[in-house]
Short mmCIF file of C-alpha atoms in Angstrom, two decimals:
data_model
loop_
_atom_site.label_atom_id
_atom_site.label_comp_id
_atom_site.label_asym_id
_atom_site.label_seq_id
_atom_site.Cartn_x
_atom_site.Cartn_y
_atom_site.Cartn_z
CA MET A 187 32.74 42.10 -73.10
CA ASN A 188 32.13 39.54 -75.80
CA PRO A 189 29.53 41.23 -78.05
CA ASN A 190 27.94 37.85 -78.78
CA LEU A 191 26.62 37.78 -75.21
CA ALA A 192 24.09 40.42 -76.25
CA LYS A 193 22.60 37.93 -78.72
CA LEU A 194 21.59 35.47 -75.98
CA GLN A 195 17.91 35.37 -75.11
CA PRO A 196 16.69 34.80 -71.57
CA TYR A 197 16.35 31.12 -70.76
CA PRO A 198 12.77 29.73 -71.15
CA PHE A 199 12.29 29.48 -67.39
CA GLU A 200 13.22 33.15 -66.93
CA LYS A 201 10.65 34.00 -69.60
CA LEU A 202 8.15 31.89 -67.66
CA ARG A 203 8.96 33.75 -64.45
CA GLN A 204 8.36 37.05 -66.22
CA LEU A 205 5.11 35.72 -67.74
CA PHE A 206 3.79 34.88 -64.27
CA HIS A 207 4.96 38.15 -62.68
CA GLY A 208 2.02 39.79 -60.95
CA VAL A 209 -0.21 36.75 -61.61
CA PRO A 210 -0.61 34.92 -58.28
CA PRO A 211 -1.48 31.22 -58.51
CA ALA A 212 -4.70 29.76 -57.18
CA LEU A 213 -3.71 28.95 -53.60
CA THR A 214 -6.71 26.64 -53.19
CA PHE A 215 -4.60 24.14 -55.15
CA LYS A 216 -1.20 22.72 -54.29
CA GLU A 217 1.40 23.69 -56.91
CA ILE A 218 2.22 21.04 -59.50
CA LYS A 219 5.21 21.99 -61.63
CA LEU A 220 5.34 20.28 -65.03
CA SER A 221 7.35 22.99 -66.77
CA ILE A 222 10.93 21.84 -66.26
CA GLY A 223 12.39 18.55 -67.45
CA GLU A 224 13.97 17.69 -64.13
CA PRO A 225 13.62 14.00 -63.22
CA GLN A 226 11.94 13.57 -59.85
CA HIS A 227 12.05 9.80 -59.43
CA GLY A 228 14.32 8.74 -56.58
CA THR A 229 18.05 8.36 -57.18
CA PRO A 230 18.92 4.66 -56.77
CA ASP A 231 20.51 3.90 -53.40
CA PHE A 232 23.44 2.00 -54.90
CA ILE A 233 24.55 5.11 -56.81
CA LYS A 234 24.37 7.30 -53.70
CA GLU A 235 26.17 4.71 -51.61
CA THR A 236 28.95 4.35 -54.17
CA LEU A 237 29.39 8.12 -54.33
CA ALA A 238 29.58 8.38 -50.53
CA ALA A 239 32.02 5.47 -50.24
CA ASN A 240 34.49 7.11 -52.62
CA LEU A 241 34.71 10.63 -51.21
CA ALA A 242 38.42 10.11 -50.52
CA GLY A 243 38.84 10.73 -54.24
CA LEU A 244 38.17 14.41 -53.62
CA ALA A 245 41.81 14.68 -52.50
CA ASN A 246 43.04 14.16 -56.07
CA TYR A 247 42.84 16.19 -59.26
CA PRO A 248 40.88 14.17 -61.83
CA THR A 249 42.20 13.75 -65.36
CA THR A 250 40.34 15.14 -68.36
CA ASN A 251 40.03 11.78 -70.08
CA GLY A 252 38.63 10.10 -66.95
CA ALA A 253 39.34 6.69 -65.48
CA ASP A 254 39.88 3.73 -67.79
CA ASP A 255 37.16 1.82 -65.93
CA LEU A 256 34.56 4.54 -66.54
CA ARG A 257 35.35 4.85 -70.23
CA GLN A 258 35.16 1.08 -70.61
CA ALA A 259 31.82 0.94 -68.76
CA ILE A 260 30.44 3.55 -71.16
CA ALA A 261 31.82 1.75 -74.22
CA ASP A 262 30.38 -1.56 -73.02
CA TRP A 263 26.99 0.09 -72.39
CA LEU A 264 26.95 1.53 -75.90
CA GLY A 265 27.68 -1.92 -77.30
CA ARG A 266 24.90 -3.59 -75.28
CA ARG A 267 22.34 -0.84 -75.78
CA TYR A 268 22.71 -0.47 -79.53
CA GLY A 269 23.84 -3.94 -80.55
CA ILE A 270 27.10 -2.66 -82.00
CA PRO A 271 30.76 -3.48 -81.33
CA ALA A 272 31.79 -1.54 -78.24
CA PRO A 273 33.58 1.68 -79.27
CA ASP A 274 37.27 1.92 -78.43
CA ALA A 275 37.22 3.16 -74.85
CA ALA A 276 40.62 4.83 -75.23
CA THR A 277 39.94 6.82 -78.40
CA GLN A 278 36.18 7.00 -79.03
CA VAL A 279 34.74 7.78 -75.58
CA LEU A 280 35.20 10.79 -73.30
CA PRO A 281 33.40 11.45 -69.98
CA VAL A 282 31.81 14.90 -69.55
CA ASN A 283 30.08 16.78 -66.74
CA GLY A 284 26.60 16.22 -68.10
CA SER A 285 25.60 16.57 -71.73
CA ARG A 286 24.70 20.26 -71.37
CA GLU A 287 28.21 21.57 -70.78
CA ALA A 288 29.62 19.37 -73.51
CA LEU A 289 26.97 20.37 -76.06
CA PHE A 290 27.79 24.01 -75.36
CA ALA A 291 31.58 23.66 -75.43
CA PHE A 292 31.58 21.47 -78.51
CA ALA A 293 30.65 24.30 -80.87
CA GLN A 294 33.70 26.29 -79.79
CA CYS A 295 35.88 23.29 -80.56
CA VAL A 296 34.34 22.74 -84.01
CA ALA A 297 34.03 26.39 -85.14
CA ASP A 298 36.45 27.61 -87.81
CA PRO A 299 36.85 31.37 -87.22
CA ALA A 300 38.37 31.79 -90.68
CA ARG A 301 34.91 31.12 -92.13
CA ALA A 302 33.04 34.30 -91.27
CA ASP A 303 29.74 33.02 -92.67
CA GLY A 304 29.67 29.80 -90.62
CA VAL A 305 26.31 28.34 -89.61
CA VAL A 306 25.12 25.98 -86.88
CA LEU A 307 21.90 24.17 -87.81
CA CYS A 308 19.44 23.46 -85.00
CA PRO A 309 16.02 21.79 -84.73
CA ASN A 310 13.16 24.19 -84.04
CA PRO A 311 11.75 23.93 -81.34
CA PHE A 312 14.99 23.09 -79.58
CA TYR A 313 17.16 22.98 -76.47
CA GLN A 314 18.35 26.58 -76.09
CA ILE A 315 21.95 25.53 -75.38
CA TYR A 316 22.39 24.90 -79.12
CA GLU A 317 21.65 28.53 -79.97
CA GLY A 318 23.89 29.92 -77.24
CA ALA A 319 26.70 27.58 -78.27
CA ALA A 320 26.48 28.84 -81.84
CA TYR A 321 26.61 32.51 -80.87
CA LEU A 322 29.47 32.13 -78.39
CA ALA A 323 31.45 30.17 -80.97
CA GLY A 324 31.11 33.11 -83.35
CA LEU A 325 28.69 31.29 -85.64
CA ALA A 326 25.10 31.99 -86.63
CA PRO A 327 22.29 29.61 -85.67
CA SER A 328 19.90 28.57 -88.43
CA PHE A 329 16.72 26.65 -87.68
CA ILE A 330 14.95 23.66 -89.21
CA ASN A 331 11.27 23.77 -88.29
CA GLN A 332 9.69 20.61 -86.84
CA LEU A 333 6.02 20.68 -87.76
CA PRO A 334 3.01 18.44 -87.03
CA ALA A 335 2.48 17.70 -90.74
CA GLY A 336 5.91 16.07 -90.89
CA GLY A 337 5.57 14.18 -87.63
CA PHE A 338 7.87 16.78 -86.02
CA ALA A 339 10.85 15.46 -87.98
CA MET A 340 13.65 17.75 -89.15
CA ASP A 341 12.94 18.47 -92.82
CA PHE A 342 16.43 18.45 -94.33
CA ASP A 343 14.98 19.06 -97.80
CA ALA A 344 13.73 22.46 -96.63
CA VAL A 345 17.27 23.73 -95.95
CA PRO A 346 18.65 25.84 -98.83
CA GLU A 347 21.78 24.55 -100.54
CA ASP A 348 23.66 27.72 -99.62
CA THR A 349 22.94 27.10 -95.93
CA TRP A 350 24.24 23.54 -96.18
CA ARG A 351 27.38 24.90 -97.84
CA ARG A 352 28.04 27.24 -94.90
CA THR A 353 27.14 24.72 -92.17
CA GLN A 354 29.96 23.74 -89.81
CA LEU A 355 27.88 21.92 -87.22
CA ILE A 356 24.38 20.51 -86.89
CA TYR A 357 22.69 19.64 -83.61
CA VAL A 358 20.09 16.90 -83.75
CA CYS A 359 18.08 15.67 -80.77
CA SER A 360 16.64 12.18 -80.95
CA PRO A 361 14.48 11.38 -79.06
CA GLY A 362 13.51 15.00 -79.44
CA ASN A 363 12.95 17.65 -76.81
CA PRO A 364 10.12 18.65 -76.71
CA THR A 365 8.40 16.63 -79.45
CA GLY A 366 9.56 13.08 -78.65
CA ASN A 367 10.31 12.45 -82.35
CA VAL A 368 12.86 9.72 -83.09
CA MET A 369 14.98 9.89 -86.24
CA THR A 370 14.61 6.99 -88.67
CA LEU A 371 17.39 5.15 -90.46
CA ALA A 372 16.37 6.85 -93.72
CA GLN A 373 16.72 10.26 -92.07
CA TRP A 374 20.14 9.34 -90.73
CA ARG A 375 21.20 8.18 -94.18
CA GLN A 376 20.19 11.52 -95.68
CA LEU A 377 22.00 13.46 -92.95
CA PHE A 378 25.18 11.41 -93.32
CA GLU A 379 25.15 12.00 -97.08
CA LEU A 380 24.76 15.74 -96.51
CA ALA A 381 27.61 15.75 -94.00
CA ASP A 382 29.87 13.91 -96.46
CA ARG A 383 29.00 16.38 -99.21
CA HIS A 384 29.48 19.54 -97.17
CA GLY A 385 31.98 18.49 -94.48
CA PHE A 386 30.07 19.52 -91.37
CA VAL A 387 30.06 17.74 -87.99
CA ILE A 388 26.96 16.10 -86.50
CA ALA A 389 26.31 16.50 -82.75
CA SER A 390 23.61 14.02 -81.74
CA ASP A 391 21.97 14.85 -78.41
CA GLU A 392 20.61 11.56 -77.03
CA CYS A 393 19.97 12.38 -73.37
CA TYR A 394 16.38 11.03 -73.62
CA SER A 395 17.39 7.76 -75.27
CA GLU A 396 16.47 5.60 -72.26
CA ILE A 397 12.94 6.96 -71.70
CA TYR A 398 10.72 4.92 -74.01
CA PHE A 399 7.65 2.75 -73.70
CA ASP A 400 8.25 -0.55 -75.51
CA GLU A 401 11.06 -2.60 -73.98
CA ALA A 402 11.34 -4.54 -77.25
CA ALA A 403 11.78 -1.41 -79.39
CA PRO A 404 14.29 1.08 -77.97
CA PRO A 405 14.90 4.24 -80.04
CA LEU A 406 17.48 4.10 -82.81
CA GLY A 407 20.74 5.82 -81.88
CA ALA A 408 23.21 7.68 -84.09
CA LEU A 409 26.09 5.21 -83.59
CA GLU A 410 23.72 2.34 -84.29
CA ALA A 411 22.50 4.04 -87.47
CA ALA A 412 26.06 4.68 -88.58
CA ARG A 413 27.02 1.02 -88.16
CA LYS A 414 23.91 -0.13 -90.01
CA LEU A 415 24.95 2.11 -92.90
CA GLY A 416 28.56 0.93 -92.98
CA ARG A 417 30.06 4.01 -91.31
CA ASP A 418 32.10 2.01 -88.85
CA ASN A 419 34.52 4.84 -87.98
CA TYR A 420 31.65 7.27 -87.20
CA HIS A 421 33.11 9.90 -89.53
CA ASN A 422 32.13 13.43 -88.43
CA LEU A 423 29.66 12.05 -85.87
CA VAL A 424 29.70 12.59 -82.10
CA VAL A 425 26.89 11.56 -79.74
CA PHE A 426 26.15 13.12 -76.35
CA SER A 427 24.43 11.23 -73.56
CA SER A 428 23.84 11.55 -69.85
CA LEU A 429 22.88 9.73 -66.67
CA SER A 430 20.49 12.51 -65.62
CA LYS A 431 17.28 11.15 -67.14
CA ARG A 432 18.38 7.51 -67.39
CA SER A 433 19.36 7.14 -63.73
CA ASN A 434 17.58 10.08 -62.05
CA VAL A 435 20.81 11.85 -61.09
CA PRO A 436 20.60 15.32 -62.67
CA GLY A 437 22.73 16.72 -59.84
CA LEU A 438 25.54 14.25 -60.50
CA ARG A 439 26.39 16.07 -63.76
CA SER A 440 27.65 12.99 -65.52
CA GLY A 441 27.57 12.04 -69.18
CA PHE A 442 29.80 11.24 -72.12
CA VAL A 443 30.60 11.97 -75.73
CA ALA A 444 31.45 9.18 -78.15
CA GLY A 445 32.10 8.74 -81.84
CA ASP A 446 34.69 9.89 -84.39
CA ALA A 447 38.10 9.32 -82.75
CA ARG A 448 39.65 12.30 -84.57
CA ILE A 449 37.03 14.68 -83.22
CA ILE A 450 37.12 13.12 -79.74
CA ARG A 451 40.90 13.66 -79.67
CA ASP A 452 40.54 17.34 -80.56
CA PHE A 453 37.68 17.81 -78.10
CA TRP A 454 39.85 16.21 -75.41
CA LEU A 455 42.60 18.74 -76.19
CA TYR A 456 40.09 21.59 -75.92
CA ARG A 457 38.85 20.24 -72.60
CA THR A 458 42.35 20.03 -71.10
CA TYR A 459 42.27 23.84 -71.20
CA HIS A 460 38.56 24.14 -70.49
CA GLY A 461 39.08 22.74 -66.98
CA CYS A 462 36.05 20.45 -66.78
CA ALA A 463 37.39 17.10 -65.60
CA MET A 464 34.84 14.92 -63.81
CA SER A 465 35.33 14.49 -60.06
CA GLY A 466 36.77 11.13 -58.98
CA PRO A 467 33.85 10.11 -56.74
CA VAL A 468 31.40 11.01 -59.51
CA GLN A 469 33.38 8.86 -61.92
CA VAL A 470 33.10 5.81 -59.67
CA ALA A 471 29.38 6.35 -59.08
CA SER A 472 28.87 6.83 -62.82
CA THR A 473 30.69 3.61 -63.59
CA VAL A 474 28.32 1.50 -61.49
CA ALA A 475 25.32 3.36 -62.91
CA TRP A 476 26.28 2.60 -66.53
CA ARG A 477 26.73 -1.08 -65.62
CA ASP A 478 23.24 -1.55 -64.15
CA GLU A 479 20.02 -1.76 -66.19
CA ALA A 480 17.52 -2.91 -63.56
CA HIS A 481 17.02 0.60 -62.18
CA VAL A 482 16.62 1.97 -65.72
CA ARG A 483 13.87 -0.52 -66.55
CA GLU A 484 12.09 0.44 -63.32
CA ASN A 485 12.42 4.10 -64.28
CA ARG A 486 10.76 3.40 -67.64
CA ARG A 487 8.00 1.44 -65.91
CA GLN A 488 7.13 4.48 -63.84
CA TYR A 489 7.03 6.77 -66.88
CA ARG A 490 4.98 4.23 -68.82
CA GLN A 491 2.47 4.08 -65.96
CA LYS A 492 2.17 7.88 -65.91
CA PHE A 493 1.72 8.19 -69.66
CA ASP A 494 -0.87 5.40 -69.69
CA LYS A 495 -2.96 7.22 -67.09
CA VAL A 496 -2.41 10.83 -68.17
CA THR A 497 -2.52 10.60 -71.97
CA PRO A 498 -6.26 9.78 -72.29
CA ILE A 499 -7.12 12.73 -70.03
CA LEU A 500 -4.96 15.20 -71.96
CA ALA A 501 -5.91 13.85 -75.39
CA ASP A 502 -9.55 14.52 -74.56
CA CYS A 503 -8.95 18.26 -74.11
CA LEU A 504 -5.75 19.02 -76.04
CA ASP A 505 -4.35 17.93 -79.39
CA THR A 506 -1.65 15.53 -78.25
CA GLN A 507 -0.72 11.87 -78.36
CA MET A 508 1.82 9.47 -76.91
CA PRO A 509 5.34 10.52 -77.90
CA ALA A 510 7.70 7.97 -79.39
CA ALA A 511 10.04 8.55 -76.44
CA GLY A 512 10.97 11.06 -73.76
CA PHE A 513 8.84 12.31 -70.88
CA TYR A 514 7.03 15.26 -72.48
CA HIS A 515 3.60 15.80 -73.92
CA TRP A 516 3.87 18.36 -76.74
CA ALA A 517 0.29 19.53 -76.78
CA SER A 518 -1.48 21.98 -79.10
CA VAL A 519 -3.86 24.47 -77.50
CA ALA A 520 -4.83 26.05 -80.84
CA ARG A 521 -8.41 24.74 -80.70
CA TYR A 522 -9.18 27.26 -77.94
CA GLY A 523 -8.17 30.32 -79.95
CA ILE A 524 -5.69 31.58 -77.35
CA SER A 525 -1.91 31.71 -77.39
CA ASP A 526 0.33 29.24 -75.61
CA THR A 527 1.42 31.99 -73.21
CA GLU A 528 -2.20 32.86 -72.39
CA PHE A 529 -2.94 29.19 -71.80
CA ALA A 530 0.04 28.75 -69.47
CA ARG A 531 -0.73 31.93 -67.54
CA GLY A 532 -4.41 31.07 -67.15
CA LEU A 533 -3.63 27.52 -66.01
CA HIS A 534 -1.16 28.85 -63.46
CA ALA A 535 -3.55 31.50 -62.17
CA GLY A 536 -6.63 29.31 -61.99
CA TYR A 537 -5.30 25.85 -61.16
CA ASN A 538 -1.68 26.25 -59.94
CA VAL A 539 -0.29 23.92 -62.61
CA THR A 540 2.84 25.09 -64.43
CA VAL A 541 3.55 24.13 -68.05
CA LEU A 542 5.98 25.72 -70.50
CA PRO A 543 4.74 27.73 -73.49
CA GLY A 544 6.06 26.19 -76.69
CA SER A 545 6.94 29.55 -78.20
CA PHE A 546 9.63 29.91 -75.52
CA LEU A 547 11.34 26.81 -76.95
CA ALA A 548 11.45 27.96 -80.57
CA ARG A 549 12.44 30.87 -82.79
CA ALA A 550 10.71 32.53 -85.71
CA SER A 551 11.94 30.82 -88.87
CA GLY A 552 10.37 30.66 -92.31
CA GLY A 553 7.78 33.17 -91.19
CA ILE A 554 6.50 31.15 -88.21
CA ASN A 555 7.39 30.17 -84.67
CA PRO A 556 6.79 26.38 -84.75
CA GLY A 557 6.38 26.28 -80.98
CA ALA A 558 3.56 28.82 -80.92
CA GLY A 559 0.24 27.31 -79.95
CA PHE A 560 1.85 24.40 -78.09
CA VAL A 561 2.71 23.76 -74.46
CA ARG A 562 5.30 21.34 -73.12
CA ILE A 563 4.05 19.19 -70.26
CA ALA A 564 6.82 17.34 -68.41
CA LEU A 565 5.52 14.22 -66.67
CA VAL A 566 8.27 14.26 -64.08
CA ALA A 567 6.22 14.42 -60.87
CA ASP A 568 4.89 11.25 -59.27
CA THR A 569 1.94 9.46 -60.87
CA GLU A 570 -0.73 10.84 -58.54
CA GLU A 571 0.45 14.42 -59.07
CA CYS A 572 0.61 13.98 -62.84
CA VAL A 573 -2.92 12.58 -62.94
CA GLU A 574 -4.17 15.40 -60.70
CA ALA A 575 -2.45 17.96 -62.94
CA ALA A 576 -4.04 16.42 -66.04
CA ARG A 577 -7.48 16.64 -64.43
CA ARG A 578 -6.90 20.29 -63.55
CA ILE A 579 -5.80 20.97 -67.14
CA ALA A 580 -9.00 19.32 -68.36
CA ASP A 581 -11.06 21.44 -65.93
CA PHE A 582 -9.27 24.59 -67.11
CA CYS A 583 -9.97 23.71 -70.74
CA GLN A 584 -13.66 23.47 -69.89
CA THR A 585 -13.58 27.16 -69.00
CA LEU A 586 -12.13 28.28 -72.33
#
């Protein structure tokens, strides 16, 4: 067996299951699960209807590069969303089966096995796929702590020069999971300069880009930042996005990668062997989803309503505030003098509300685990349930 498999940690939700083992929930309360970032708003009817109307496409093998119409719909969406010239649909866009599988596979495409000391840089806390992708590509993950004092931004200045020299790939997540931090243009400028100096590839995970709270101020994207800084060919930059959060279709497994045409070409070649072409009916449904914004605005309205109602309740008992984007509260429980795992277990046992301990989303780096003392609260349930969960959290905090 591949010895790197032994380096993989259990996924956070398996750790959560083990944490709750032997700790029955309070059955006087209905369960409210705010631990997993699974969108629970309804899938728009027009997407479901389009999928059902095109099931005849199951009779054909799909191509790796996808239909021209889908790639053009994605390119046009990128142009509209970020106010940039639409990327070349033929060379700078590639459909993928959700951002997760592409983020994982991408490291294997980028890794140079001749460089035995290769490093993949990751934010910390982070989406665990980045770490697994690094290990299975034969590289070592290295972590950049995201701390409250720095607004949960990645502190590139804290990375030693020797680590930059060995870096082959960096994952960034903006808007961030779990912190909601959005990278600024100045931060992008610094990262691009570092990539030019050391030759590494940037993988920008933007699956939360469409969950934000001010319709007049959408989060800055990597392609947008590159164009603003004169990097019109997106050198060494690839972005990953998905319909899962934007359109409430996590089961559709539909997303894309876009950016540097040279890297997209090589990733396409990798994927012709990887065997991960998107199903024809999914492609057609995805095409109509990328071309409609009304359902996305309604989706944001629902999240905005939840955050407006829940944030004052949580902020009164936990150290948290409105995120810049995304659908998580990243809340400190340190004031109560208990660990994040103790908090999550006690909340589950006493009030049947499930949140995710922050330490499960991070690794020890620089002598600390930057997720310790935090919990991630995913406001994915309906508004009434989220408000009820917040009230139960407040009641639980009163007992501490």
